[in-house]
Amino acid sequence: MRGRHHTTDRARRLPLLALLAFLALVLGGGPALAACTEPPGTGVDWRRCNLDGRDLAGADLSGMQLRDASLQRTNLEQARLVGVEGTYVRFVSSNLNGADLTGATLREADFTRATLRGAKLARTDLRRARLYRADLTEADLTGAMLGGTDFTGVNLAGATWTDGTRICAAGSVGSCQ
């Protein structure tokens, strides 16, 4: 009788042990994701984080994951965002004056009413990004990928265009003149 009872207990525990093993694999098997409260730094993952209204002026966010993050009304003046992965990121009404976004992936990012005066956007992937009424005065767009980008109402005065030689004339709004 003892053997049958022992087998029944084991049979009841087996699904529980399998579930625990599965959860350990799923939750602890991959690289740990940084919490949205982590300070900026190489390798920090802020995907889907709400960082609205933060003061990140001068911060180094290079190489970070910002996919689908919200940085609306955020101060990123003079910040380094070199090589960030920021597809679908939202920079609505943010200050990115003088920021370095060289080589960043910002496909379908939203820069509505953002200021990017003097920002470095060289070799940045801005395909299908929304720049509605953004200020890109004197920004560097050398080698930027702009297919499908919304330039409605964008101030491009003094900006260096994608060819690296053409400078947009004063009064260039919506397109480089």
XYZ file of N, CA, C and O in Angstrom:
708
model
N 0.817 -1.200 0.000
C 0.000 0.000 0.000
C 0.858 1.260 0.000
O 0.495 2.237 -0.596
N 1.978 1.185 0.697
C 2.855 2.333 0.782
C 3.370 2.770 -0.594
O 3.449 3.950 -0.893
N 3.692 1.844 -1.480
C 4.204 2.158 -2.804
C 3.174 2.889 -3.650
O 3.497 3.792 -4.394
N 1.906 2.511 -3.556
C 0.860 3.158 -4.339
C 0.639 4.598 -3.870
O 0.481 5.515 -4.662
N 0.649 4.839 -2.553
C 0.489 6.181 -1.987
C 1.650 7.081 -2.396
O 1.465 8.233 -2.759
N 2.845 6.518 -2.375
C 4.044 7.263 -2.766
C 3.960 7.674 -4.241
O 4.290 8.788 -4.602
N 3.480 6.788 -5.104
C 3.332 7.067 -6.531
C 2.286 8.149 -6.755
O 2.473 9.044 -7.579
N 1.186 8.156 -6.011
C 0.130 9.146 -6.144
C 0.645 10.529 -5.756
O 0.374 11.521 -6.436
N 1.427 10.635 -4.658
C 2.008 11.923 -4.250
C 2.945 12.458 -5.330
O 2.945 13.641 -5.634
N 3.746 11.578 -5.886
C 4.690 11.987 -6.919
C 3.926 12.473 -8.160
O 4.288 13.470 -8.768
N 2.863 11.776 -8.499
C 2.058 12.165 -9.651
C 1.408 13.527 -9.436
O 1.260 14.309 -10.363
N 1.015 13.840 -8.197
C 0.428 15.149 -7.908
C 1.474 16.256 -7.916
O 1.195 17.383 -8.272
N 2.686 15.955 -7.509
C 3.751 16.960 -7.441
C 4.366 17.254 -8.807
O 4.901 18.329 -9.018
N 4.307 16.294 -9.706
C 4.954 16.443 -10.998
C 4.476 17.673 -11.769
O 5.297 18.462 -12.235
N 3.156 17.930 -11.901
C 2.738 19.160 -12.610
C 3.211 20.432 -11.907
O 3.584 21.411 -12.557
N 3.209 20.444 -10.588
C 3.677 21.613 -9.843
C 5.162 21.845 -10.086
O 5.595 22.966 -10.331
N 5.955 20.792 -10.063
C 7.394 20.920 -10.317
C 7.654 21.371 -11.754
O 8.543 22.183 -11.999
N 6.884 20.844 -12.695
C 7.035 21.256 -14.093
C 6.714 22.743 -14.256
O 7.409 23.471 -14.962
N 5.658 23.206 -13.582
C 5.292 24.617 -13.640
C 6.387 25.487 -13.039
O 6.768 26.518 -13.616
N 6.919 25.105 -11.906
C 8.001 25.868 -11.270
C 9.245 25.907 -12.151
O 9.894 26.944 -12.278
N 9.584 24.790 -12.779
C 10.741 24.746 -13.672
C 10.529 25.663 -14.871
O 11.426 26.386 -15.286
N 9.316 25.653 -15.416
C 8.991 26.516 -16.555
C 9.111 27.989 -16.174
O 9.709 28.792 -16.897
N 8.549 28.367 -15.028
C 8.622 29.761 -14.591
C 10.058 30.195 -14.343
O 10.444 31.311 -14.675
N 10.865 29.318 -13.768
C 12.276 29.646 -13.532
C 13.000 29.873 -14.848
O 13.807 30.799 -14.977
N 12.686 29.066 -15.848
C 13.319 29.211 -17.152
C 12.897 30.507 -17.824
O 13.716 31.263 -18.331
N 11.599 30.794 -17.811
C 11.077 31.992 -18.482
C 11.503 33.265 -17.767
O 11.962 34.219 -18.379
N 11.362 33.295 -16.460
C 11.638 34.515 -15.709
C 13.113 34.717 -15.404
O 13.575 35.838 -15.287
N 13.851 33.669 -15.261
C 15.247 33.828 -14.859
C 16.240 33.348 -15.881
O 17.439 33.434 -15.659
N 15.769 32.854 -17.029
C 16.671 32.255 -17.992
C 17.362 33.242 -18.905
O 18.394 32.941 -19.466
N 16.822 34.423 -19.093
C 17.400 35.389 -20.017
C 18.122 36.484 -19.272
O 18.201 36.487 -18.042
N 18.662 37.438 -20.005
C 19.328 38.561 -19.347
C 18.319 39.389 -18.564
O 17.188 39.567 -18.976
N 18.731 39.867 -17.437
C 17.841 40.676 -16.601
C 17.602 42.023 -17.258
O 18.526 42.652 -17.761
N 16.359 42.453 -17.290
C 16.018 43.753 -17.839
C 16.078 44.789 -16.726
O 15.604 44.555 -15.630
N 16.681 45.915 -17.027
C 16.780 46.973 -16.027
C 15.410 47.592 -15.791
O 14.600 47.704 -16.695
N 15.174 47.979 -14.594
C 13.924 48.657 -14.263
C 13.940 50.063 -14.854
O 14.994 50.636 -15.106
N 12.764 50.606 -15.053
C 12.657 51.948 -15.612
C 13.258 53.010 -14.692
O 13.454 54.142 -15.110
N 13.539 52.658 -13.475
C 14.126 53.604 -12.529
C 15.661 53.574 -12.555
O 16.293 54.379 -11.874
N 16.245 52.663 -13.335
C 17.706 52.598 -13.427
C 18.251 53.884 -14.037
O 17.635 54.456 -14.929
N 19.417 54.338 -13.596
C 20.021 55.523 -14.223
C 20.501 55.172 -15.630
O 20.749 53.998 -15.929
N 20.637 56.181 -16.511
C 21.104 55.899 -17.864
C 22.503 55.311 -17.855
O 23.320 55.644 -16.992
N 22.770 54.434 -18.810
C 24.090 53.836 -18.944
C 24.076 52.795 -20.049
O 23.031 52.285 -20.434
N 25.259 52.458 -20.547
C 25.382 51.484 -21.614
C 24.722 50.177 -21.220
O 24.950 49.665 -20.124
N 23.891 49.670 -22.110
C 23.233 48.392 -21.869
C 21.945 48.472 -21.067
O 21.256 47.472 -20.899
N 21.595 49.652 -20.557
C 20.354 49.788 -19.782
C 19.169 49.686 -20.739
O 19.192 50.214 -21.838
N 18.155 48.990 -20.311
C 16.986 48.729 -21.148
C 15.787 49.504 -20.604
O 15.228 49.146 -19.576
N 15.413 50.566 -21.325
C 14.256 51.375 -20.942
C 13.109 51.152 -21.920
O 12.281 52.031 -22.118
N 13.042 49.976 -22.541
C 11.931 49.704 -23.455
C 10.610 49.826 -22.721
O 10.466 49.341 -21.600
N 9.643 50.507 -23.382
C 8.278 50.693 -22.879
C 8.227 51.428 -21.531
O 7.234 51.332 -20.820
N 9.262 52.156 -21.165
C 9.262 52.921 -19.911
C 8.635 54.298 -20.128
O 8.778 54.901 -21.188
N 7.968 54.805 -19.109
C 7.420 56.156 -19.131
C 8.409 57.050 -18.388
O 8.531 56.976 -17.168
N 9.109 57.889 -19.150
C 10.136 58.770 -18.595
C 9.777 60.231 -18.842
O 10.645 61.098 -18.902
N 8.492 60.502 -18.978
C 8.013 61.847 -19.292
C 8.470 62.858 -18.242
O 8.437 62.585 -17.035
N 8.897 64.027 -18.739
C 9.211 65.155 -17.869
C 10.532 65.065 -17.120
O 10.830 65.917 -16.294
N 11.351 64.085 -17.404
C 12.631 63.944 -16.696
C 13.653 64.970 -17.175
O 13.595 65.454 -18.287
N 14.610 65.275 -16.320
C 15.731 66.130 -16.705
C 16.940 65.237 -16.940
O 17.573 64.781 -15.996
N 17.226 64.986 -18.216
C 18.359 64.143 -18.600
C 19.373 64.954 -19.407
O 20.104 64.415 -20.231
N 19.420 66.257 -19.152
C 20.351 67.143 -19.854
C 21.781 66.649 -19.635
O 22.192 66.372 -18.506
N 22.517 66.503 -20.745
C 23.917 66.092 -20.683
C 24.129 64.621 -20.372
O 25.274 64.171 -20.306
N 23.074 63.847 -20.202
C 23.214 62.425 -19.855
C 23.728 61.625 -21.051
O 23.510 61.981 -22.199
N 24.415 60.533 -20.771
C 24.900 59.634 -21.813
C 23.996 58.405 -21.865
O 24.044 57.549 -20.989
N 23.156 58.361 -22.895
C 22.232 57.249 -23.102
C 22.700 56.374 -24.260
O 21.951 55.539 -24.767
N 23.934 56.532 -24.685
C 24.464 55.825 -25.851
C 24.285 54.321 -25.714
O 24.534 53.746 -24.659
N 23.817 53.710 -26.811
C 23.670 52.268 -26.860
C 22.496 51.703 -26.073
O 22.331 50.495 -25.995
N 21.670 52.561 -25.507
C 20.551 52.085 -24.696
C 19.378 51.615 -25.556
O 19.264 51.974 -26.710
N 18.499 50.839 -24.954
C 17.262 50.387 -25.585
C 16.137 51.332 -25.152
O 15.825 51.420 -23.966
N 15.567 52.046 -26.117
C 14.479 52.988 -25.836
C 13.228 52.658 -26.643
O 12.311 53.472 -26.729
N 13.184 51.475 -27.202
C 12.055 51.090 -28.061
C 10.731 51.275 -27.325
O 10.540 50.786 -26.223
N 9.822 52.026 -27.953
C 8.471 52.266 -27.454
C 8.443 52.969 -26.082
O 7.461 52.889 -25.363
N 9.523 53.658 -25.730
C 9.557 54.421 -24.473
C 8.912 55.785 -24.697
O 8.832 56.282 -25.821
N 8.453 56.402 -23.615
C 7.871 57.734 -23.687
C 8.776 58.708 -22.940
O 8.987 58.576 -21.732
N 9.332 59.666 -23.687
C 10.177 60.719 -23.118
C 9.582 62.078 -23.496
O 10.285 62.992 -23.908
N 8.292 62.218 -23.349
C 7.612 63.451 -23.695
C 7.959 64.544 -22.682
O 8.093 64.283 -21.492
N 8.133 65.780 -23.206
C 8.464 66.937 -22.369
C 9.715 66.681 -21.512
O 9.831 67.158 -20.385
N 10.650 65.919 -22.053
C 11.881 65.565 -21.348
C 13.016 66.472 -21.800
O 13.131 66.796 -22.981
N 13.865 66.891 -20.862
C 15.022 67.719 -21.189
C 16.202 66.808 -21.489
O 16.753 66.175 -20.586
N 16.574 66.739 -22.777
C 17.714 65.948 -23.229
C 18.756 66.848 -23.902
O 19.519 66.408 -24.754
N 18.780 68.119 -23.495
C 19.728 69.063 -24.084
C 21.155 68.560 -23.865
O 21.528 68.163 -22.765
N 21.939 68.567 -24.965
C 23.343 68.140 -24.958
C 23.524 66.665 -24.547
O 24.626 66.250 -24.200
N 22.474 65.880 -24.568
C 22.574 64.458 -24.199
C 23.195 63.667 -25.348
O 23.123 64.062 -26.508
N 23.817 62.538 -25.008
C 24.387 61.621 -26.001
C 23.459 60.417 -26.128
O 23.261 59.688 -25.162
N 22.915 60.244 -27.337
C 22.040 59.114 -27.636
C 22.607 58.349 -28.830
O 21.881 57.837 -29.671
N 23.920 58.261 -28.905
C 24.603 57.631 -30.029
C 24.244 56.145 -30.082
O 24.388 55.428 -29.092
N 23.748 55.718 -31.246
C 23.463 54.309 -31.465
C 22.313 53.724 -30.661
O 22.202 52.507 -30.551
N 21.431 54.564 -30.105
C 20.301 54.013 -29.346
C 19.337 53.287 -30.274
O 19.246 53.586 -31.457
N 18.623 52.306 -29.738
C 17.550 51.625 -30.461
C 16.268 52.218 -29.914
O 15.878 51.916 -28.786
N 15.653 53.103 -30.700
C 14.488 53.819 -30.218
C 13.308 53.787 -31.179
O 12.614 54.792 -31.319
N 13.089 52.665 -31.831
C 11.925 52.554 -32.701
C 10.663 52.801 -31.874
O 10.541 52.285 -30.764
N 9.763 53.607 -32.398
C 8.487 53.988 -31.774
C 8.628 54.865 -30.510
O 7.645 55.110 -29.824
N 9.811 55.355 -30.189
C 9.986 56.208 -29.003
C 9.239 57.528 -29.208
O 9.070 57.991 -30.338
N 8.770 58.140 -28.136
C 8.031 59.404 -28.199
C 8.819 60.514 -27.495
O 9.004 60.467 -26.275
N 9.246 61.503 -28.288
C 9.960 62.684 -27.795
C 9.084 63.928 -27.957
O 9.588 65.020 -28.170
N 7.791 63.803 -27.852
C 6.863 64.911 -28.074
C 7.206 66.071 -27.129
O 7.341 65.889 -25.922
N 7.372 67.260 -27.707
C 7.646 68.500 -26.959
C 8.893 68.412 -26.081
O 8.991 69.101 -25.066
N 9.859 67.593 -26.467
C 11.097 67.458 -25.682
C 12.178 68.393 -26.204
O 12.169 68.817 -27.353
N 13.129 68.708 -25.329
C 14.269 69.545 -25.666
C 15.460 68.634 -25.961
O 16.007 68.020 -25.051
N 15.837 68.555 -27.247
C 17.005 67.785 -27.673
C 18.029 68.711 -28.317
O 18.816 68.305 -29.164
N 18.043 69.976 -27.922
C 18.989 70.936 -28.481
C 20.419 70.465 -28.213
O 20.782 70.157 -27.072
N 21.214 70.406 -29.296
C 22.616 70.016 -29.168
C 22.835 68.546 -28.844
O 23.964 68.131 -28.595
N 21.793 67.739 -28.860
C 21.929 66.311 -28.558
C 22.630 65.592 -29.710
O 22.527 65.986 -30.864
N 23.350 64.530 -29.391
C 24.043 63.719 -30.385
C 23.302 62.394 -30.537
O 23.345 61.547 -29.651
N 22.598 62.245 -31.665
C 21.837 61.029 -31.963
C 22.472 60.271 -33.132
O 21.807 59.509 -33.829
N 23.751 60.435 -33.326
C 24.462 59.808 -34.437
C 24.238 58.302 -34.452
O 24.413 57.632 -33.439
N 23.837 57.798 -35.627
C 23.689 56.361 -35.813
C 22.542 55.720 -35.046
O 22.464 54.497 -34.960
N 21.639 56.512 -34.503
C 20.511 55.965 -33.742
C 19.460 55.380 -34.675
O 19.299 55.819 -35.804
N 18.746 54.384 -34.195
C 17.617 53.808 -34.924
C 16.353 54.365 -34.294
O 16.005 53.998 -33.168
N 15.693 55.277 -35.008
C 14.521 55.982 -34.494
C 13.363 55.890 -35.485
O 12.619 56.848 -35.685
N 13.207 54.711 -36.086
C 12.110 54.499 -37.031
C 10.772 54.688 -36.329
O 10.567 54.197 -35.220
N 9.890 55.431 -36.991
C 8.540 55.713 -36.501
C 8.519 56.400 -35.130
O 7.539 56.327 -34.400
N 9.605 57.084 -34.790
C 9.653 57.872 -33.559
C 8.797 59.117 -33.725
O 8.566 59.587 -34.841
N 8.327 59.669 -32.617
C 7.472 60.861 -32.655
C 8.206 62.035 -32.009
O 8.439 62.039 -30.803
N 8.575 63.007 -32.852
C 9.260 64.225 -32.411
C 8.341 65.438 -32.544
O 8.809 66.553 -32.716
N 7.040 65.255 -32.466
C 6.097 66.354 -32.613
C 6.464 67.502 -31.660
O 6.631 67.291 -30.460
N 6.634 68.700 -32.230
C 6.953 69.936 -31.492
C 8.227 69.843 -30.640
O 8.421 70.631 -29.707
N 9.106 68.904 -30.933
C 10.380 68.809 -30.209
C 11.366 69.836 -30.765
O 11.272 70.246 -31.922
N 12.310 70.268 -29.933
C 13.368 71.169 -30.398
C 14.663 70.376 -30.475
O 15.090 69.748 -29.515
N 15.266 70.422 -31.681
C 16.519 69.710 -31.960
C 17.521 70.676 -32.587
O 18.255 70.339 -33.499
N 17.565 71.903 -32.079
C 18.472 72.911 -32.624
C 19.921 72.454 -32.447
O 20.341 72.141 -31.335
N 20.650 72.389 -33.573
C 22.053 71.989 -33.529
C 22.274 70.523 -33.185
O 23.401 70.117 -32.894
N 21.238 69.718 -33.246
C 21.378 68.289 -32.928
C 22.131 67.567 -34.040
O 22.058 67.940 -35.206
N 22.870 66.524 -33.661
C 23.590 65.685 -34.622
C 22.742 64.452 -34.896
O 22.543 63.618 -34.019
N 22.248 64.372 -36.132
C 21.409 63.254 -36.562
C 22.071 62.510 -37.718
O 21.400 61.878 -38.528
N 23.396 62.558 -37.780
C 24.145 61.917 -38.856
C 23.939 60.407 -38.817
O 24.006 59.789 -37.756
N 23.645 59.845 -39.990
C 23.442 58.395 -40.157
C 22.347 57.839 -39.254
O 22.326 56.660 -38.918
N 21.406 58.686 -38.845
C 20.289 58.259 -37.998
C 19.163 57.727 -38.877
O 18.859 58.295 -39.917
N 18.553 56.633 -38.449
C 17.428 56.052 -39.181
C 16.141 56.683 -38.657
O 15.672 56.352 -37.570
N 15.604 57.611 -39.432
C 14.372 58.324 -39.080
C 13.227 57.964 -40.034
O 12.282 58.734 -40.171
N 13.314 56.799 -40.645
C 12.254 56.412 -41.582
C 10.899 56.362 -40.879
O 10.781 55.817 -39.791
N 9.926 56.991 -41.523
C 8.533 57.075 -41.060
C 8.397 57.761 -39.693
O 7.400 57.583 -38.991
N 9.400 58.558 -39.311
C 9.310 59.322 -38.056
C 8.373 60.508 -38.256
O 8.184 61.006 -39.372
N 7.801 60.972 -37.174
C 6.907 62.134 -37.198
C 7.650 63.315 -36.572
O 7.961 63.297 -35.386
N 7.929 64.326 -37.403
C 8.642 65.523 -36.946
C 7.736 66.756 -37.012
O 8.229 67.880 -37.093
N 6.459 66.556 -36.935
C 5.483 67.636 -37.077
C 5.838 68.839 -36.192
O 5.962 68.723 -34.976
N 6.060 69.992 -36.857
C 6.370 71.277 -36.203
C 7.590 71.226 -35.285
O 7.706 72.004 -34.335
N 8.512 70.307 -35.551
C 9.759 70.243 -34.780
C 10.707 71.340 -35.270
O 10.585 71.850 -36.386
N 11.667 71.712 -34.435
C 12.656 72.728 -34.780
C 14.011 72.049 -34.966
O 14.636 71.629 -33.993
N 14.442 71.922 -36.223
C 15.733 71.312 -36.552
C 16.717 72.365 -37.065
O 17.600 72.073 -37.859
N 16.585 73.598 -36.590
C 17.486 74.672 -36.989
C 18.934 74.243 -36.739
O 19.289 73.822 -35.644
N 19.752 74.315 -37.796
C 21.179 74.005 -37.747
C 21.487 72.569 -37.315
O 22.594 72.268 -36.866
N 20.538 71.666 -37.461
C 20.783 70.250 -37.172
C 21.595 69.636 -38.306
O 21.568 70.118 -39.439
N 22.320 68.560 -38.012
C 23.114 67.853 -39.015
C 22.416 66.546 -39.373
O 22.345 65.632 -38.556
N 21.893 66.475 -40.611
C 21.177 65.297 -41.100
C 22.011 64.503 -42.110
O 21.475 63.715 -42.887
N 23.330 64.660 -42.084
C 24.214 63.982 -43.023
C 24.015 62.465 -42.958
O 24.167 61.859 -41.899
N 23.645 61.886 -44.091
C 23.496 60.434 -44.177
C 22.273 59.864 -43.475
O 22.125 58.648 -43.374
N 21.395 60.727 -42.977
C 20.183 60.244 -42.291
C 19.246 59.577 -43.281
O 19.145 59.978 -44.439
N 18.548 58.549 -42.822
C 17.552 57.854 -43.638
C 16.188 58.451 -43.310
O 15.752 58.388 -42.156
N 15.547 59.060 -44.325
C 14.342 59.850 -44.083
C 13.116 59.369 -44.853
O 12.125 60.090 -44.915
N 13.135 58.188 -45.415
C 12.006 57.698 -46.205
C 10.711 57.696 -45.402
O 10.636 57.094 -44.342
N 9.702 58.400 -45.917
C 8.399 58.433 -45.275
C 8.305 59.314 -44.043
O 7.292 59.309 -43.344
N 9.344 60.095 -43.758
C 9.346 60.971 -42.582
C 8.407 62.154 -42.797
O 8.376 62.755 -43.867
N 7.639 62.498 -41.774
C 6.695 63.616 -41.822
C 7.413 64.902 -41.421
O 7.774 65.080 -40.255
N 7.631 65.782 -42.407
C 8.302 67.062 -42.173
C 7.318 68.232 -42.139
O 7.725 69.383 -42.268
N 6.059 67.992 -41.905
C 5.050 69.045 -41.900
C 5.392 70.103 -40.848
O 5.498 69.809 -39.657
N 5.598 71.337 -41.309
C 5.855 72.456 -40.414
C 7.216 72.446 -39.731
O 7.453 73.225 -38.808
N 8.149 71.604 -40.175
C 9.473 71.503 -39.543
C 10.358 72.665 -39.983
O 10.488 72.954 -41.171
N 11.005 73.325 -39.011
C 11.954 74.403 -39.294
C 13.311 73.768 -39.565
O 13.904 73.145 -38.678
N 13.799 73.929 -40.804
C 15.079 73.349 -41.222
C 16.126 74.415 -41.535
O 17.150 74.118 -42.149
N 15.907 75.643 -41.110
C 16.843 76.733 -41.412
C 18.246 76.400 -40.918
O 18.455 76.066 -39.756
N 19.217 76.471 -41.839
C 20.612 76.238 -41.481
C 20.977 74.788 -41.248
O 22.128 74.479 -40.910
N 20.038 73.871 -41.446
C 20.330 72.445 -41.249
C 21.189 71.920 -42.392
O 21.055 72.348 -43.539
N 22.087 71.000 -42.078
C 22.877 70.318 -43.098
C 22.060 69.132 -43.580
O 21.677 68.272 -42.783
N 21.780 69.102 -44.915
C 20.910 68.071 -45.461
C 21.638 66.731 -45.579
O 22.828 66.629 -45.295
N 20.945 65.696 -45.954
C 21.448 64.321 -45.959
C 22.693 64.110 -46.806
O 23.477 63.204 -46.523
N 22.901 64.937 -47.840
C 24.091 64.781 -48.689
C 25.354 65.312 -48.014
O 26.465 65.112 -48.506
N 25.202 65.994 -46.884
C 26.350 66.505 -46.133
C 26.926 67.801 -46.656
O 27.853 68.351 -46.056
N 26.397 68.317 -47.764
C 26.933 69.557 -48.322
C 25.893 70.669 -48.398
O 26.231 71.837 -48.224
N 24.654 70.318 -48.668
C 23.599 71.325 -48.816
C 23.149 71.843 -47.454
O 22.846 71.068 -46.553
N 23.125 73.164 -47.327
C 22.644 73.821 -46.112
C 21.276 74.419 -46.438
O 21.134 75.177 -47.402
N 20.284 74.079 -45.650
C 18.929 74.574 -45.880
C 18.880 76.090 -45.632
O 19.432 76.587 -44.647
N 18.210 76.789 -46.526
C 18.124 78.253 -46.452
C 17.235 78.697 -45.289
O 16.375 77.952 -44.819
N 17.454 79.933 -44.858
C 16.568 80.542 -43.862
C 15.150 80.487 -44.404
O 14.927 80.693 -45.596
N 14.193 80.202 -43.571
C 12.811 80.115 -44.001
C 12.414 78.747 -44.532
O 11.284 78.568 -44.989
N 13.338 77.773 -44.501
C 13.001 76.417 -44.945
C 12.085 75.764 -43.921
O 12.503 75.444 -42.813
N 10.837 75.610 -44.301
C 9.855 74.975 -43.419
C 9.199 73.833 -44.184
O 8.629 74.053 -45.254
N 9.314 72.637 -43.669
C 8.711 71.460 -44.300
C 9.583 70.786 -45.339
O 9.382 69.631 -45.657
N 10.548 71.528 -45.878
C 11.497 70.951 -46.828
C 12.746 71.830 -46.859
O 12.690 73.012 -46.521
N 13.848 71.235 -47.260
C 15.111 71.967 -47.344
C 15.152 72.747 -48.643
O 15.080 72.170 -49.726
N 15.239 74.092 -48.550
C 15.298 74.975 -49.720
C 16.728 75.422 -49.954
O 17.484 75.592 -49.064
